[in-house]
DNA sequence: CCATTAATATGTTTTTCAGCATAATAGTGA
DNA sequence: TCACTATTATGCTGAAAAACATATTAATGG
């Protein structure tokens, strides 16, 4: 699965990626020592219980990270977009992965092994602060999400998920269609509801002309209304 | 509210506290530059929307951290025990507080302002890693909790909360009574249910002889059973 | 110490949503 | 291409939990 030193240039070039915080020497070092991995749609990057191997940066593609709860029902806790970091939390909490990561489309990731990661954190305080920022942002997201998922009703949860997907992956050229191709089941697992209810509620939103649906493509027609539904709960 | 340089010795002496990672010089510096703050039961440490001022370490007491959701209903996202860190997440995510912290009993905290905090993180990689560990652990907790709160049924959620309180604050000398004094409302806000349902379900647990209740004191009678209820959902 | 308010307790009603069933449609592999 | 499977769609039923109502008990302040 893992091929050495191919095709993560984007990770090293993008100003959005955490590697932009490295010194030229460190960057050179990482370029030499990292690995790349390629995954096809539905491939598993890591599973709950696996030992973390280091820092994974998504170079290309989309990933869902979920936990299995009661009755193997999955709850998506994160959606990753390019240059997002994964897989290193457990290293620091000294535990194995508590979630599973699956590619939603063909995906390339960049891997920095744990020793190199620790080395960078120790040597470069900017990089360490970058890691802290990533965790702090993610924790904020998680706390907000906990409350939204537990307190909002189905319509509110689904509306919030759609807005979240829009914010995360953006819109297509029509400036309306959410740039992700998710099954109804994934949308349900993101929004803490059954697949039936995700389908049903999406249909309702469509009939209310808040969104329009064409297969798995979801177009936001009335953003204000969608935001209102989300805010109201 | 804030008095300078009094009574946080514990924070500087405990091997459990993050300050144990500081060099003697840094420790001296923090001892000189920190502040102490004293709060009575129900006092607010910080509110959702407030600007973070630095790192808060709980020296003595107990604190709940919650977010207000739909209809001002509060969801507790964290319970802090001595030497736990608070209030710095927003500094790194560059946003204001997204939650409110309230003292559950008389409380002493130690405050390191943000400039000093940044200085320590930049200078001492062990300290930086300590901060990373705190965030990583908290994020793991939050993710687990999201799934438990959304997927488990009332009994499972309440059982889990009781076990969580036991693990966080420990047991009294009888090795059974949970060492915290919480209102039913707080228990409900921790467990994502209405106060009525918290009261009702606690009564049920008592009648099933899983716990026994004496006012706000909760004694765990059948730990195995409680764990089973929590695991089952 | 009493009056007032807050917290706890418990019963009843209503809403929300999960669970199940069934059908139609879309995807996939031999 | 056709058979087979997965996904989407929709209706119906029942369980779970919120909302509401009303006592009862405990805590608090004048």
PDB file of N, CA and C in Angstrom, chain B residues 60-63 79-82 104-105 161-182 187 216-220:
ATOM      1  N   UNK B  60      -7.448  23.747  43.140  1.00  0.00           N
ATOM      2  CA  UNK B  60      -8.308  23.143  44.148  1.00  0.00           C
ATOM      3  C   UNK B  60      -9.752  23.379  43.770  1.00  0.00           C
ATOM      4  N   UNK B  61     -10.579  22.353  43.921  1.00  0.00           N
ATOM      5  CA  UNK B  61     -11.996  22.506  43.635  1.00  0.00           C
ATOM      6  C   UNK B  61     -12.432  21.648  42.454  1.00  0.00           C
ATOM      7  N   UNK B  62     -13.621  21.947  41.966  1.00  0.00           N
ATOM      8  CA  UNK B  62     -14.179  21.209  40.822  1.00  0.00           C
ATOM      9  C   UNK B  62     -14.890  22.198  39.915  1.00  0.00           C
ATOM     10  N   UNK B  63     -14.799  21.957  38.625  1.00  0.00           N
ATOM     11  CA  UNK B  63     -15.378  22.888  37.659  1.00  0.00           C
ATOM     12  C   UNK B  63     -16.139  22.144  36.573  1.00  0.00           C
ATOM     13  N   UNK B  79     -15.579  18.065  32.784  1.00  0.00           N
ATOM     14  CA  UNK B  79     -15.558  18.242  34.230  1.00  0.00           C
ATOM     15  C   UNK B  79     -14.073  18.283  34.596  1.00  0.00           C
ATOM     16  N   UNK B  80     -13.683  19.334  35.290  1.00  0.00           N
ATOM     17  CA  UNK B  80     -12.253  19.501  35.558  1.00  0.00           C
ATOM     18  C   UNK B  80     -11.936  19.156  37.004  1.00  0.00           C
ATOM     19  N   UNK B  81     -10.827  18.477  37.206  1.00  0.00           N
ATOM     20  CA  UNK B  81     -10.350  18.171  38.559  1.00  0.00           C
ATOM     21  C   UNK B  81      -8.982  18.823  38.749  1.00  0.00           C
ATOM     22  N   UNK B  82      -8.493  18.875  39.970  1.00  0.00           N
ATOM     23  CA  UNK B  82      -7.251  19.605  40.216  1.00  0.00           C
ATOM     24  C   UNK B  82      -6.104  19.211  39.273  1.00  0.00           C
ATOM     25  N   UNK B 104     -17.995  24.386  40.795  1.00  0.00           N
ATOM     26  CA  UNK B 104     -19.005  23.542  41.445  1.00  0.00           C
ATOM     27  C   UNK B 104     -18.832  23.562  42.954  1.00  0.00           C
ATOM     28  N   UNK B 105     -17.689  24.054  43.398  1.00  0.00           N
ATOM     29  CA  UNK B 105     -17.434  24.244  44.828  1.00  0.00           C
ATOM     30  C   UNK B 105     -16.371  25.327  44.925  1.00  0.00           C
ATOM     31  N   UNK B 161     -22.224   8.362  32.627  1.00  0.00           N
ATOM     32  CA  UNK B 161     -21.892   9.582  33.358  1.00  0.00           C
ATOM     33  C   UNK B 161     -21.461   9.274  34.785  1.00  0.00           C
ATOM     34  N   UNK B 162     -22.167   8.355  35.429  1.00  0.00           N
ATOM     35  CA  UNK B 162     -21.815   8.010  36.806  1.00  0.00           C
ATOM     36  C   UNK B 162     -20.417   7.400  36.850  1.00  0.00           C
ATOM     37  N   UNK B 163     -20.126   6.529  35.887  1.00  0.00           N
ATOM     38  CA  UNK B 163     -18.792   5.916  35.836  1.00  0.00           C
ATOM     39  C   UNK B 163     -17.730   6.975  35.550  1.00  0.00           C
ATOM     40  N   UNK B 164     -18.073   7.899  34.681  1.00  0.00           N
ATOM     41  CA  UNK B 164     -17.155   8.981  34.355  1.00  0.00           C
ATOM     42  C   UNK B 164     -16.864   9.837  35.594  1.00  0.00           C
ATOM     43  N   UNK B 165     -17.906  10.146  36.355  1.00  0.00           N
ATOM     44  CA  UNK B 165     -17.717  10.952  37.571  1.00  0.00           C
ATOM     45  C   UNK B 165     -16.859  10.198  38.581  1.00  0.00           C
ATOM     46  N   UNK B 166     -17.114   8.923  38.695  1.00  0.00           N
ATOM     47  CA  UNK B 166     -16.307   8.085  39.591  1.00  0.00           C
ATOM     48  C   UNK B 166     -14.838   8.115  39.155  1.00  0.00           C
ATOM     49  N   UNK B 167     -14.593   7.929  37.866  1.00  0.00           N
ATOM     50  CA  UNK B 167     -13.216   7.899  37.374  1.00  0.00           C
ATOM     51  C   UNK B 167     -12.538   9.258  37.524  1.00  0.00           C
ATOM     52  N   UNK B 168     -13.320  10.318  37.350  1.00  0.00           N
ATOM     53  CA  UNK B 168     -12.732  11.653  37.409  1.00  0.00           C
ATOM     54  C   UNK B 168     -12.456  12.087  38.851  1.00  0.00           C
ATOM     55  N   UNK B 169     -13.446  11.945  39.700  1.00  0.00           N
ATOM     56  CA  UNK B 169     -13.308  12.506  41.047  1.00  0.00           C
ATOM     57  C   UNK B 169     -13.081  11.463  42.124  1.00  0.00           C
ATOM     58  N   UNK B 170     -13.173  10.203  41.759  1.00  0.00           N
ATOM     59  CA  UNK B 170     -12.882   9.143  42.726  1.00  0.00           C
ATOM     60  C   UNK B 170     -14.006   8.892  43.720  1.00  0.00           C
ATOM     61  N   UNK B 171     -13.717   8.007  44.660  1.00  0.00           N
ATOM     62  CA  UNK B 171     -14.713   7.582  45.640  1.00  0.00           C
ATOM     63  C   UNK B 171     -14.308   8.038  47.041  1.00  0.00           C
ATOM     64  N   UNK B 172     -15.290   8.161  47.906  1.00  0.00           N
ATOM     65  CA  UNK B 172     -15.004   8.533  49.294  1.00  0.00           C
ATOM     66  C   UNK B 172     -14.454   7.325  50.055  1.00  0.00           C
ATOM     67  N   UNK B 173     -14.235   7.526  51.348  1.00  0.00           N
ATOM     68  CA  UNK B 173     -13.562   6.496  52.143  1.00  0.00           C
ATOM     69  C   UNK B 173     -14.312   5.159  52.163  1.00  0.00           C
ATOM     70  N   UNK B 174     -15.622   5.220  51.950  1.00  0.00           N
ATOM     71  CA  UNK B 174     -16.387   3.964  51.921  1.00  0.00           C
ATOM     72  C   UNK B 174     -16.151   3.183  50.633  1.00  0.00           C
ATOM     73  N   UNK B 175     -15.354   3.733  49.737  1.00  0.00           N
ATOM     74  CA  UNK B 175     -15.028   3.086  48.475  1.00  0.00           C
ATOM     75  C   UNK B 175     -16.257   2.821  47.613  1.00  0.00           C
ATOM     76  N   UNK B 176     -17.250   3.667  47.728  1.00  0.00           N
ATOM     77  CA  UNK B 176     -18.490   3.451  46.973  1.00  0.00           C
ATOM     78  C   UNK B 176     -19.159   4.768  46.580  1.00  0.00           C
ATOM     79  N   UNK B 177     -19.081   5.757  47.456  1.00  0.00           N
ATOM     80  CA  UNK B 177     -19.768   7.023  47.191  1.00  0.00           C
ATOM     81  C   UNK B 177     -18.924   7.908  46.277  1.00  0.00           C
ATOM     82  N   UNK B 178     -19.543   8.366  45.194  1.00  0.00           N
ATOM     83  CA  UNK B 178     -18.831   9.199  44.235  1.00  0.00           C
ATOM     84  C   UNK B 178     -18.522  10.550  44.865  1.00  0.00           C
ATOM     85  N   UNK B 179     -17.269  10.964  44.724  1.00  0.00           N
ATOM     86  CA  UNK B 179     -16.782  12.150  45.421  1.00  0.00           C
ATOM     87  C   UNK B 179     -17.143  13.426  44.673  1.00  0.00           C
ATOM     88  N   UNK B 180     -18.419  13.628  44.474  1.00  0.00           N
ATOM     89  CA  UNK B 180     -18.859  14.904  43.921  1.00  0.00           C
ATOM     90  C   UNK B 180     -20.302  15.128  44.310  1.00  0.00           C
ATOM     91  N   UNK B 181     -20.641  16.399  44.417  1.00  0.00           N
ATOM     92  CA  UNK B 181     -21.949  16.813  44.911  1.00  0.00           C
ATOM     93  C   UNK B 181     -22.609  17.614  43.795  1.00  0.00           C
ATOM     94  N   UNK B 182     -23.383  16.912  42.983  1.00  0.00           N
ATOM     95  CA  UNK B 182     -23.980  17.542  41.801  1.00  0.00           C
ATOM     96  C   UNK B 182     -25.487  17.573  41.901  1.00  0.00           C
ATOM     97  N   UNK B 187     -26.369  16.640  36.508  1.00  0.00           N
ATOM     98  CA  UNK B 187     -26.236  15.254  36.034  1.00  0.00           C
ATOM     99  C   UNK B 187     -26.957  15.109  34.694  1.00  0.00           C
ATOM    100  N   UNK B 216     -27.797  14.234  47.448  1.00  0.00           N
ATOM    101  CA  UNK B 216     -26.972  14.315  46.245  1.00  0.00           C
ATOM    102  C   UNK B 216     -25.806  13.338  46.267  1.00  0.00           C
ATOM    103  N   UNK B 217     -25.721  12.586  47.329  1.00  0.00           N
ATOM    104  CA  UNK B 217     -24.648  11.600  47.416  1.00  0.00           C
ATOM    105  C   UNK B 217     -25.071  10.318  46.718  1.00  0.00           C
ATOM    106  N   UNK B 218     -24.259   9.890  45.760  1.00  0.00           N
ATOM    107  CA  UNK B 218     -24.593   8.678  45.029  1.00  0.00           C
ATOM    108  C   UNK B 218     -23.560   7.609  45.330  1.00  0.00           C
ATOM    109  N   UNK B 219     -24.056   6.458  45.785  1.00  0.00           N
ATOM    110  CA  UNK B 219     -23.171   5.354  46.129  1.00  0.00           C
ATOM    111  C   UNK B 219     -23.329   4.252  45.073  1.00  0.00           C
ATOM    112  N   UNK B 220     -22.220   3.789  44.561  1.00  0.00           N
ATOM    113  CA  UNK B 220     -22.288   2.706  43.585  1.00  0.00           C
ATOM    114  C   UNK B 220     -22.300   1.374  44.323  1.00  0.00           C
TER     115      UNK B 220
END
